Amino acid sequence: MQLPEGLRRESMPRHVAVIMDGNSRWARQRGLLTPSGHEAGLRSMKEFIKLCLQWGIKVVTVFAFSIDNWTRPKEEVDIVMTLIENLLKSGLDDFIREGTRVSIIGDTSRVPESLQRTICEIQEMTRENSKFHFIMAISYSGTYDLVEACKSVAQKVRDGVIQVEEINESVVQHELETKCSEFPCPDLLIRTSGEVRISNFLLWQSAYSELFFAKALWPDFGKNDFVEALASYQQRQRRYGSRYA
Ligand code: IPE
Ligand code: MG
């Protein structure tokens, strides 16, 4: 496995999370309609995942659709849902062959039923795969995830399963959508399109993530941009609040 020049194998991130932003602006810049931007964004995502597989990154989480994106025009939402469903369906053989586990996080009760079925199927069929973990956030919200976790903890207290004094970070963490052991916190969180914010993505989980903001719109985010993000990551000293790493 060949890494691009300048990257060190021993300090590659294990988990990379991406806020794939800028699809609509990409389309507008080209005089195209928004759906073309989302199609281009999906192509970019496939290339991105290929690079992650090639370079030995173990976990990737992509923000495909935020809970707040439901407020967009119905036609746009429908197209994004269809694109996601097609991607999951057409990718299943490859995911199985590559040993990729696919997980979806987010309030999927709101997505179309056919996509809900596809999600159940793909999660079930790839559950045992452990070479690579591809996590798609659909209808996801970091604040919603935390509110739901609070409700679960409160329920456990009411049922007498745990005492208030026993609530700690681990208890809360185990109620989040990302509770499974194959979901380490993101080491590197990339956002494209020049916006410098987290936009309700993995709030709890990104507590100590290294952030990288790229100027490129997501459909234009290519290999060189990714290498730049990784090189930047490898220059950071992660101290987790202590004086020395
Ligand atoms: C990101 O692209 C994809 C989704 C949110 C589904 P946008 O559609 O947000 O593109 P911009 O940010 O408006 O250019
Ligand atoms: Mg956007």
Coordinates of N, CA and C and ligand atoms in Angstrom, one line a residue:
M1 N 0.8 -1.2 0.0 CA 0.0 0.0 0.0 C 0.9 1.3 0.0
Q2 N 0.8 2.0 -1.1 CA 1.7 3.2 -1.3 C 1.0 4.4 -0.8
L3 N 1.6 5.2 0.1 CA 1.1 6.4 0.6 C 1.7 7.6 -0.3
P4 N 0.9 8.6 -0.5 CA 1.5 9.8 -1.2 C 2.7 10.3 -0.5
E5 N 3.6 10.9 -1.3 CA 4.8 11.4 -0.7 C 4.5 12.4 0.4
G6 N 5.3 12.3 1.4 CA 5.1 13.3 2.5 C 4.2 12.8 3.6
L7 N 3.5 11.8 3.4 CA 2.6 11.3 4.5 C 3.3 10.1 5.2
R8 N 3.2 10.1 6.5 CA 3.8 9.0 7.3 C 2.7 8.0 7.7
R9 N 3.1 6.8 7.5 CA 2.1 5.7 7.8 C 1.7 5.6 9.2
E10 N 2.7 5.8 10.1 CA 2.5 5.7 11.6 C 1.6 6.7 12.2
S11 N 1.4 7.8 11.4 CA 0.5 8.9 12.0 C -0.7 9.2 11.1
M12 N -1.1 8.2 10.4 CA -2.4 8.4 9.7 C -3.5 8.4 10.6
P13 N -4.6 9.2 10.4 CA -5.8 9.1 11.3 C -6.4 7.7 11.1
R14 N -7.0 7.3 12.2 CA -7.8 6.0 12.1 C -9.2 6.3 11.6
H15 N -9.7 7.4 12.0 CA -11.1 7.8 11.7 C -11.1 9.2 11.1
V16 N -11.6 9.3 9.9 CA -11.8 10.6 9.3 C -13.3 10.9 9.1
A17 N -13.7 12.1 9.5 CA -15.1 12.5 9.3 C -15.2 13.7 8.4
V18 N -16.2 13.7 7.5 CA -16.2 14.8 6.5 C -17.6 15.4 6.5
I19 N -17.6 16.8 6.5 CA -18.8 17.6 6.2 C -18.7 17.9 4.7
M20 N -19.4 17.2 3.9 CA -19.3 17.4 2.4 C -20.2 18.6 2.0
D21 N -19.6 19.7 2.0 CA -20.4 20.9 1.7 C -20.0 21.6 0.4
G22 N -21.0 22.2 -0.2 CA -20.7 23.0 -1.4 C -21.3 22.4 -2.7
N23 N -22.1 21.4 -2.6 CA -22.7 20.8 -3.9 C -23.5 21.8 -4.7
S24 N -24.3 22.5 -4.0 CA -25.2 23.4 -4.7 C -24.5 24.6 -5.4
R25 N -23.5 25.1 -4.6 CA -22.7 26.2 -5.2 C -21.9 25.7 -6.4
W26 N -21.4 24.5 -6.3 CA -20.7 23.9 -7.4 C -21.6 23.8 -8.7
A27 N -22.8 23.4 -8.5 CA -23.8 23.4 -9.6 C -24.0 24.8 -10.2
R28 N -24.3 25.7 -9.2 CA -24.6 27.1 -9.6 C -23.5 27.7 -10.4
Q29 N -22.3 27.5 -10.0 CA -21.1 28.0 -10.7 C -21.0 27.6 -12.1
R30 N -21.6 26.4 -12.4 CA -21.5 25.8 -13.7 C -22.8 26.0 -14.5
G31 N -23.7 26.8 -13.9 CA -25.0 27.0 -14.6 C -25.8 25.7 -14.6
L32 N -25.6 24.8 -13.7 CA -26.4 23.6 -13.6 C -27.4 23.7 -12.5
L33 N -28.3 22.7 -12.5 CA -29.3 22.7 -11.4 C -28.7 22.0 -10.2
T34 N -29.3 22.2 -9.0 CA -28.8 21.6 -7.8 C -28.6 20.1 -7.8
P35 N -29.6 19.3 -8.4 CA -29.4 17.9 -8.5 C -28.0 17.5 -9.1
S36 N -27.6 18.2 -10.1 CA -26.3 17.8 -10.7 C -25.2 18.0 -9.7
G37 N -25.3 19.0 -8.8 CA -24.3 19.2 -7.7 C -24.3 18.1 -6.8
H38 N -25.5 17.5 -6.4 CA -25.5 16.4 -5.5 C -25.0 15.1 -6.2
E39 N -25.2 15.0 -7.5 CA -24.7 13.8 -8.2 C -23.2 13.9 -8.2
A40 N -22.6 15.1 -8.5 CA -21.2 15.3 -8.5 C -20.6 15.1 -7.1
G41 N -21.4 15.5 -6.1 CA -20.9 15.3 -4.7 C -20.8 13.8 -4.4
L42 N -21.7 13.0 -4.9 CA -21.7 11.6 -4.6 C -20.5 10.9 -5.3
R43 N -20.2 11.4 -6.5 CA -19.0 10.9 -7.3 C -17.8 11.2 -6.5
S44 N -17.7 12.4 -5.9 CA -16.6 12.8 -5.2 C -16.4 11.9 -3.9
M45 N -17.5 11.6 -3.3 CA -17.5 10.8 -2.1 C -17.0 9.4 -2.4
K46 N -17.4 8.8 -3.5 CA -16.9 7.5 -3.9 C -15.4 7.5 -4.1
E47 N -14.9 8.5 -4.7 CA -13.4 8.6 -4.9 C -12.7 8.8 -3.6
F48 N -13.3 9.6 -2.7 CA -12.8 9.8 -1.4 C -12.7 8.5 -0.6
I49 N -13.7 7.7 -0.7 CA -13.7 6.4 0.0 C -12.7 5.5 -0.5
K50 N -12.5 5.5 -1.8 CA -11.5 4.7 -2.5 C -10.1 5.0 -1.9
L51 N -9.8 6.3 -1.8 CA -8.5 6.8 -1.3 C -8.4 6.3 0.1
C52 N -9.4 6.4 0.9 CA -9.3 6.0 2.3 C -9.0 4.5 2.4
L53 N -9.6 3.7 1.6 CA -9.3 2.3 1.5 C -7.9 2.0 1.1
Q54 N -7.4 2.7 0.1 CA -6.1 2.6 -0.4 C -5.0 2.9 0.6
W55 N -5.3 4.0 1.4 CA -4.3 4.5 2.3 C -4.5 4.0 3.7
G56 N -5.3 3.0 3.9 CA -5.4 2.3 5.2 C -6.1 3.0 6.3
I57 N -7.0 4.0 5.9 CA -7.8 4.6 6.9 C -8.9 3.6 7.3
K58 N -9.2 3.5 8.5 CA -10.1 2.4 8.9 C -11.6 2.8 9.0
V59 N -11.8 4.0 9.3 CA -13.2 4.5 9.6 C -13.5 5.8 8.9
V60 N -14.6 5.9 8.2 CA -14.9 7.2 7.6 C -16.4 7.5 7.9
T61 N -16.7 8.7 8.4 CA -18.0 9.1 8.6 C -18.3 10.3 7.7
V62 N -19.3 10.2 6.9 CA -19.7 11.4 6.0 C -21.0 11.9 6.4
F63 N -21.1 13.3 6.4 CA -22.4 13.9 6.7 C -23.1 14.1 5.4
A64 N -24.0 13.2 5.1 CA -24.7 13.2 3.8 C -25.9 14.0 3.8
F65 N -26.6 14.1 5.0 CA -27.9 14.9 5.0 C -28.2 15.2 6.5
S66 N -28.3 16.5 6.8 CA -28.5 16.9 8.1 C -30.0 16.9 8.4
I67 N -30.3 16.8 9.7 CA -31.7 16.9 10.1 C -32.3 18.2 9.7
D68 N -31.4 19.2 9.6 CA -31.9 20.6 9.2 C -32.1 20.7 7.7
N69 N -31.6 19.7 7.0 CA -31.8 19.8 5.5 C -33.2 19.4 5.1
W70 N -34.0 18.9 6.0 CA -35.4 18.6 5.7 C -36.2 19.8 5.3
T71 N -35.7 21.0 5.7 CA -36.4 22.2 5.4 C -36.2 22.7 3.9
R72 N -35.3 22.0 3.2 CA -35.1 22.3 1.8 C -36.3 21.9 0.9
P73 N -36.3 22.5 -0.3 CA -37.4 22.1 -1.2 C -37.6 20.6 -1.4
K74 N -38.8 20.2 -1.4 CA -39.1 18.7 -1.5 C -38.4 18.0 -2.6
E75 N -38.4 18.7 -3.8 CA -37.7 18.1 -5.0 C -36.3 17.8 -4.7
E76 N -35.6 18.7 -4.0 CA -34.2 18.5 -3.7 C -34.0 17.4 -2.7
V77 N -34.8 17.4 -1.7 CA -34.7 16.3 -0.7 C -35.0 15.0 -1.3
D78 N -36.0 14.9 -2.2 CA -36.3 13.6 -2.9 C -35.1 13.1 -3.7
I79 N -34.5 14.0 -4.4 CA -33.3 13.6 -5.2 C -32.2 13.1 -4.3
V80 N -31.9 13.8 -3.2 CA -30.8 13.4 -2.4 C -31.1 12.0 -1.8
M81 N -32.4 11.8 -1.4 CA -32.8 10.5 -0.9 C -32.6 9.4 -1.9
T82 N -33.0 9.7 -3.1 CA -32.9 8.7 -4.2 C -31.4 8.4 -4.5
L83 N -30.6 9.4 -4.5 CA -29.2 9.2 -4.8 C -28.6 8.4 -3.7
I84 N -28.9 8.6 -2.5 CA -28.4 7.8 -1.3 C -28.8 6.4 -1.5
E85 N -30.1 6.2 -1.8 CA -30.6 4.8 -1.9 C -29.9 4.1 -3.0
N86 N -29.7 4.7 -4.2 CA -29.1 4.1 -5.3 C -27.6 3.8 -5.0
L87 N -27.0 4.7 -4.3 CA -25.6 4.5 -3.9 C -25.5 3.2 -3.0
L88 N -26.3 3.1 -2.0 CA -26.3 2.0 -1.1 C -26.6 0.7 -1.8
K89 N -27.6 0.7 -2.7 CA -28.0 -0.5 -3.4 C -26.9 -0.9 -4.4
S90 N -26.4 0.0 -5.2 CA -25.4 -0.4 -6.2 C -24.1 -0.7 -5.6
G91 N -23.8 -0.2 -4.4 CA -22.5 -0.4 -3.8 C -22.4 -1.7 -3.0
L92 N -23.6 -2.3 -2.8 CA -23.6 -3.5 -1.8 C -22.5 -4.5 -2.2
D93 N -22.5 -4.9 -3.5 CA -21.5 -6.0 -3.9 C -20.1 -5.6 -3.5
D94 N -19.8 -4.3 -3.9 CA -18.4 -3.8 -3.6 C -18.2 -3.8 -2.1
F95 N -19.1 -3.4 -1.3 CA -18.9 -3.3 0.2 C -18.6 -4.7 0.7
I96 N -19.4 -5.7 0.2 CA -19.2 -7.0 0.7 C -17.8 -7.6 0.2
R97 N -17.5 -7.3 -1.0 CA -16.2 -7.8 -1.6 C -15.0 -7.1 -0.8
E98 N -15.1 -5.9 -0.5 CA -14.0 -5.2 0.2 C -13.9 -5.4 1.7
G99 N -14.9 -6.0 2.2 CA -15.0 -6.2 3.7 C -15.4 -4.9 4.4
T100 N -16.2 -4.1 3.7 CA -16.7 -2.9 4.4 C -17.9 -3.1 5.2
R101 N -17.9 -2.6 6.4 CA -19.1 -2.5 7.2 C -19.8 -1.2 6.9
V102 N -21.1 -1.2 6.7 CA -21.8 0.1 6.4 C -22.8 0.3 7.6
S103 N -22.7 1.5 8.2 CA -23.6 1.9 9.2 C -24.2 3.2 8.9
I104 N -25.4 3.4 9.3 CA -26.1 4.7 9.1 C -26.4 5.2 10.5
I105 N -26.1 6.5 10.7 CA -26.5 7.2 11.9 C -27.5 8.3 11.6
G106 N -28.4 8.6 12.5 CA -29.4 9.7 12.2 C -30.8 9.2 12.4
D107 N -31.7 10.1 12.4 CA -33.1 9.7 12.6 C -33.7 9.2 11.3
T108 N -33.5 7.9 11.0 CA -33.9 7.4 9.7 C -35.4 7.1 9.7
S109 N -36.1 7.3 10.8 CA -37.5 7.1 10.7 C -38.2 8.1 9.8
R110 N -37.4 9.2 9.5 CA -38.0 10.3 8.6 C -37.7 10.0 7.1
V111 N -36.8 9.1 6.8 CA -36.4 8.9 5.4 C -37.5 8.0 4.7
P112 N -37.6 8.0 3.4 CA -38.6 7.2 2.7 C -38.5 5.7 3.1
E113 N -39.6 5.0 3.1 CA -39.6 3.6 3.5 C -38.7 2.7 2.8
S114 N -38.6 2.9 1.5 CA -37.7 2.1 0.6 C -36.3 2.3 1.1
L115 N -35.9 3.5 1.4 CA -34.5 3.7 1.9 C -34.3 3.1 3.3
Q116 N -35.4 3.2 4.1 CA -35.3 2.5 5.4 C -35.0 1.0 5.3
R117 N -35.7 0.4 4.3 CA -35.5 -1.0 4.1 C -34.0 -1.3 3.6
T118 N -33.6 -0.4 2.6 CA -32.2 -0.6 2.1 C -31.2 -0.5 3.2
I119 N -31.4 0.5 4.1 CA -30.5 0.7 5.2 C -30.4 -0.5 6.1
C120 N -31.6 -1.1 6.5 CA -31.7 -2.3 7.3 C -30.9 -3.4 6.7
E121 N -31.2 -3.6 5.4 CA -30.6 -4.7 4.6 C -29.0 -4.5 4.6
I122 N -28.6 -3.4 4.2 CA -27.1 -3.2 4.0 C -26.4 -3.3 5.4
Q123 N -27.0 -2.8 6.5 CA -26.4 -2.9 7.8 C -26.3 -4.3 8.2
E124 N -27.4 -5.1 7.9 CA -27.4 -6.5 8.3 C -26.4 -7.3 7.5
M125 N -26.3 -7.0 6.2 CA -25.5 -7.8 5.3 C -24.0 -7.5 5.5
T126 N -23.6 -6.4 6.1 CA -22.2 -6.0 6.2 C -21.8 -6.0 7.7
R127 N -22.7 -6.4 8.6 CA -22.4 -6.3 10.0 C -21.1 -7.0 10.4
E128 N -20.8 -8.1 9.8 CA -19.6 -8.9 10.3 C -18.3 -8.4 9.6
N129 N -18.4 -7.4 8.7 CA -17.2 -7.0 8.0 C -16.4 -6.1 8.9
S130 N -15.1 -6.2 8.8 CA -14.2 -5.4 9.7 C -13.0 -4.8 9.1
K131 N -12.9 -4.8 7.8 CA -11.7 -4.2 7.1 C -11.8 -2.7 7.1
F132 N -13.0 -2.3 6.9 CA -13.2 -0.8 6.8 C -14.7 -0.5 7.2
H133 N -14.8 0.6 7.9 CA -16.2 1.0 8.4 C -16.6 2.3 7.7
F134 N -17.6 2.2 6.9 CA -18.2 3.4 6.3 C -19.5 3.8 7.0
I135 N -19.5 5.0 7.6 CA -20.6 5.4 8.3 C -21.2 6.6 7.6
M136 N -22.5 6.5 7.3 CA -23.2 7.6 6.6 C -24.2 8.3 7.6
A137 N -24.0 9.6 7.8 CA -25.0 10.3 8.6 C -26.1 10.8 7.8
I138 N -27.3 10.3 8.0 CA -28.5 10.7 7.2 C -29.5 11.2 8.2
S139 N -30.1 12.4 7.9 CA -31.0 13.0 8.8 C -30.4 13.0 10.2
Y140 N -29.1 13.4 10.3 CA -28.4 13.4 11.5 C -28.3 14.8 12.1
S141 N -28.3 14.8 13.4 CA -28.1 16.0 14.2 C -27.4 15.7 15.5
G142 N -26.3 16.4 15.7 CA -25.5 16.1 16.9 C -26.3 16.5 18.2
T143 N -27.1 17.6 18.1 CA -27.9 18.0 19.3 C -29.0 16.9 19.5
Y144 N -29.6 16.5 18.5 CA -30.7 15.5 18.6 C -30.2 14.2 19.2
D145 N -29.0 13.8 18.7 CA -28.4 12.6 19.3 C -28.2 12.7 20.8
L146 N -27.8 13.9 21.2 CA -27.5 14.1 22.7 C -28.8 14.1 23.4
V147 N -29.9 14.8 22.8 CA -31.2 14.8 23.5 C -31.7 13.4 23.7
E148 N -31.6 12.6 22.6 CA -32.1 11.2 22.7 C -31.3 10.4 23.8
A149 N -30.0 10.7 23.8 CA -29.2 10.0 24.8 C -29.6 10.4 26.2
C150 N -29.9 11.7 26.4 CA -30.4 12.2 27.7 C -31.7 11.4 28.1
K151 N -32.6 11.3 27.1 CA -33.9 10.6 27.4 C -33.6 9.1 27.8
S152 N -32.7 8.5 27.1 CA -32.4 7.1 27.5 C -31.9 6.9 28.9
V153 N -31.0 7.9 29.2 CA -30.3 7.8 30.6 C -31.4 8.1 31.6
A154 N -32.3 9.1 31.3 CA -33.4 9.4 32.3 C -34.3 8.2 32.5
Q155 N -34.6 7.5 31.4 CA -35.4 6.3 31.5 C -34.8 5.3 32.4
K156 N -33.5 5.1 32.2 CA -32.7 4.1 33.0 C -32.8 4.5 34.5
V157 N -32.7 5.8 34.8 CA -32.8 6.2 36.2 C -34.2 5.9 36.7
R158 N -35.2 6.3 35.9 CA -36.6 6.0 36.3 C -36.8 4.6 36.6
D159 N -36.2 3.7 35.7 CA -36.4 2.3 35.9 C -35.6 1.7 37.0
G160 N -34.7 2.5 37.6 CA -33.9 2.0 38.7 C -32.7 1.2 38.2
V161 N -32.4 1.3 36.9 CA -31.2 0.5 36.4 C -29.9 1.2 36.8
I162 N -29.9 2.5 36.8 CA -28.7 3.2 37.4 C -29.2 4.3 38.3
Q163 N -28.2 4.8 39.1 CA -28.5 5.9 40.0 C -27.9 7.2 39.3
V164 N -28.5 8.4 39.7 CA -28.0 9.6 39.2 C -26.5 9.8 39.4
E165 N -26.0 9.4 40.6 CA -24.6 9.5 40.9 C -23.7 8.7 40.0
E166 N -24.3 7.7 39.3 CA -23.5 6.8 38.5 C -23.4 7.4 37.0
I167 N -24.1 8.4 36.7 CA -24.0 9.0 35.4 C -22.7 9.6 35.1
N168 N -22.0 9.1 34.1 CA -20.7 9.7 33.8 C -20.6 9.7 32.3
E169 N -19.4 10.1 31.7 CA -19.2 10.3 30.3 C -19.5 8.9 29.6
S170 N -19.0 7.9 30.2 CA -19.2 6.6 29.6 C -20.6 6.2 29.4
V171 N -21.4 6.5 30.5 CA -22.9 6.2 30.4 C -23.5 6.9 29.3
V172 N -23.2 8.2 29.2 CA -23.8 9.0 28.1 C -23.4 8.5 26.7
Q173 N -22.1 8.3 26.6 CA -21.5 7.8 25.3 C -22.2 6.6 24.8
H174 N -22.5 5.7 25.8 CA -23.1 4.4 25.4 C -24.6 4.6 24.9
E175 N -25.1 5.8 25.1 CA -26.5 6.0 24.6 C -26.5 6.7 23.2
L176 N -25.3 7.1 22.8 CA -25.2 7.9 21.5 C -25.4 6.9 20.3
E177 N -25.7 7.5 19.2 CA -25.9 6.6 18.0 C -24.6 5.9 17.6
T178 N -23.5 6.5 18.1 CA -22.1 6.1 17.7 C -21.6 5.1 18.8
K179 N -22.4 4.5 19.5 CA -22.0 3.7 20.7 C -21.1 2.5 20.3
C180 N -21.3 2.0 19.1 CA -20.7 0.7 18.8 C -19.1 0.8 18.8
S181 N -18.5 -0.3 19.2 CA -17.0 -0.2 19.4 C -16.3 0.1 18.2
E182 N -16.9 -0.1 17.0 CA -16.2 0.2 15.7 C -16.3 1.7 15.4
F183 N -16.8 2.5 16.3 CA -16.9 3.9 16.1 C -16.0 4.7 17.0
P184 N -14.7 4.7 16.7 CA -13.8 5.6 17.5 C -14.1 7.0 17.2
C185 N -13.8 7.9 18.1 CA -14.0 9.4 17.8 C -13.2 9.8 16.6
P186 N -13.7 10.7 15.8 CA -12.9 11.1 14.6 C -11.6 11.7 15.0
D187 N -10.5 11.3 14.4 CA -9.2 11.9 14.6 C -9.1 13.2 13.8
L188 N -9.7 13.2 12.6 CA -9.6 14.3 11.7 C -11.0 14.6 11.2
L189 N -11.4 15.9 11.3 CA -12.7 16.3 10.8 C -12.5 17.3 9.7
I190 N -12.9 17.0 8.5 CA -12.7 17.9 7.3 C -14.1 18.5 7.0
R191 N -14.0 19.8 6.7 CA -15.2 20.5 6.1 C -14.7 21.2 4.8
T192 N -15.5 21.0 3.8 CA -15.2 21.7 2.5 C -16.0 23.0 2.3
S193 N -15.7 23.7 1.3 CA -16.5 24.8 0.8 C -16.2 26.1 1.4
G194 N -15.2 26.2 2.3 CA -14.7 27.4 2.8 C -15.5 27.9 4.1
E195 N -16.6 27.2 4.4 CA -17.3 27.5 5.6 C -16.6 27.0 6.8
V196 N -16.6 27.8 7.9 CA -15.8 27.4 9.1 C -16.7 27.1 10.2
R197 N -17.4 26.0 10.2 CA -18.3 25.6 11.3 C -18.6 24.1 11.3
I198 N -19.2 23.7 12.4 CA -19.4 22.2 12.6 C -20.8 21.8 12.1
S199 N -21.7 22.8 12.1 CA -23.1 22.6 11.6 C -23.8 21.4 12.2
N200 N -23.7 21.2 13.5 CA -24.5 20.2 14.2 C -24.1 18.8 13.8
F201 N -22.8 18.6 13.4 CA -22.3 17.2 13.1 C -22.0 16.5 14.4
L202 N -21.0 15.7 14.4 CA -20.7 14.9 15.6 C -20.2 15.8 16.8
L203 N -21.1 16.3 17.6 CA -20.7 17.3 18.6 C -19.9 16.7 19.7
W204 N -20.4 15.7 20.3 CA -19.8 15.0 21.4 C -18.5 14.3 20.9
Q205 N -18.6 13.6 19.8 CA -17.5 12.8 19.3 C -16.3 13.6 18.7
S206 N -16.6 14.8 18.4 CA -15.5 15.6 17.8 C -14.8 16.5 18.9
A207 N -15.0 16.1 20.2 CA -14.4 16.9 21.3 C -12.9 17.2 21.1
Y208 N -12.2 16.2 20.6 CA -10.8 16.3 20.4 C -10.3 16.0 19.0
S209 N -11.3 16.2 18.1 CA -10.9 16.0 16.7 C -10.0 17.1 16.2
E210 N -9.1 16.8 15.3 CA -8.4 17.9 14.6 C -9.2 18.4 13.5
L211 N -9.4 19.7 13.3 CA -10.3 20.2 12.3 C -9.5 20.7 11.1
F212 N -10.0 20.5 9.9 CA -9.4 21.0 8.7 C -10.5 21.5 7.8
F213 N -10.3 22.8 7.4 CA -11.3 23.5 6.6 C -10.7 23.7 5.2
A214 N -11.3 23.1 4.2 CA -10.8 23.2 2.8 C -11.6 24.2 2.1
K215 N -10.9 25.0 1.2 CA -11.6 26.0 0.4 C -12.5 25.3 -0.7
A216 N -12.0 24.2 -1.2 CA -12.7 23.5 -2.4 C -14.1 23.2 -2.0
L217 N -15.0 23.3 -3.0 CA -16.4 22.8 -2.9 C -16.3 21.3 -2.9
W218 N -17.2 20.6 -2.3 CA -17.1 19.1 -2.1 C -16.9 18.4 -3.4
P219 N -17.6 18.7 -4.5 CA -17.4 17.9 -5.7 C -16.0 18.1 -6.3
D220 N -15.3 19.2 -5.9 CA -14.0 19.5 -6.4 C -12.9 19.0 -5.5
F221 N -13.3 18.5 -4.3 CA -12.3 18.1 -3.3 C -11.7 16.8 -3.8
G222 N -10.5 16.8 -4.2 CA -9.8 15.6 -4.8 C -8.6 15.1 -4.0
K223 N -7.9 14.3 -4.6 CA -6.7 13.6 -4.0 C -5.8 14.7 -3.3
N224 N -5.4 15.7 -4.1 CA -4.5 16.7 -3.6 C -5.0 17.4 -2.3
D225 N -6.3 17.7 -2.4 CA -6.8 18.4 -1.2 C -6.8 17.5 0.0
F226 N -7.1 16.2 -0.2 CA -7.1 15.2 0.9 C -5.7 15.0 1.4
V227 N -4.7 15.0 0.5 CA -3.3 14.9 1.0 C -2.9 16.1 1.8
E228 N -3.4 17.2 1.4 CA -3.1 18.5 2.2 C -3.7 18.4 3.6
A229 N -4.9 17.9 3.7 CA -5.6 17.8 5.0 C -4.8 16.8 5.8
L230 N -4.4 15.7 5.3 CA -3.7 14.6 6.0 C -2.3 15.1 6.5
A231 N -1.7 15.9 5.6 CA -0.4 16.4 5.9 C -0.5 17.4 7.1
S232 N -1.6 18.2 7.0 CA -1.8 19.2 8.1 C -2.0 18.4 9.4
Y233 N -2.9 17.4 9.3 CA -3.2 16.6 10.5 C -1.9 16.0 11.1
Q234 N -1.0 15.6 10.2 CA 0.2 14.9 10.7 C 1.2 15.9 11.4
Q235 N 1.0 17.2 11.1 CA 1.8 18.2 11.8 C 1.3 18.6 13.2
R236 N 0.1 18.2 13.5 CA -0.5 18.6 14.7 C 0.1 17.8 15.9
Q237 N 0.1 18.5 17.1 CA 0.5 17.8 18.3 C -0.8 17.6 19.1
R238 N -1.2 16.4 19.3 CA -2.5 16.2 20.0 C -2.2 16.0 21.5
R239 N -2.7 17.0 22.2 CA -2.4 16.9 23.7 C -3.5 16.6 24.6
Y240 N -4.7 16.6 24.0 CA -5.9 16.3 24.8 C -6.0 17.0 26.1
G241 N -5.6 18.3 26.1 CA -5.7 19.1 27.3 C -4.5 19.0 28.2
S242 N -3.6 18.1 28.0 CA -2.4 18.0 28.9 C -1.3 18.8 28.3
R243 N -0.2 18.9 29.0 CA 0.9 19.8 28.6 C 1.7 19.1 27.4
Y244 N 1.8 17.8 27.5 CA 2.6 17.1 26.5 C 1.7 16.0 25.9
A245 N 2.0 15.6 24.7 CA 1.3 14.5 24.0 C 1.6 13.2 24.7
Ligands
IPE1 C1 -24.0 19.8 0.7 O1 -24.1 20.7 -0.3 C2 -24.9 18.6 0.5 C3 -26.1 18.5 1.4 C4 -26.3 19.3 2.4 C5 -27.1 17.5 1.0 P1 -25.1 21.9 -0.2 O2 -26.3 21.6 -0.9 O3 -25.2 22.4 1.2 O4 -24.3 23.0 -1.1 P2 -24.1 24.5 -0.7 O5 -23.4 24.6 0.6 O6 -25.5 25.1 -0.7 O7 -23.3 25.1 -1.9
MG2 MG -24.2 23.8 2.4

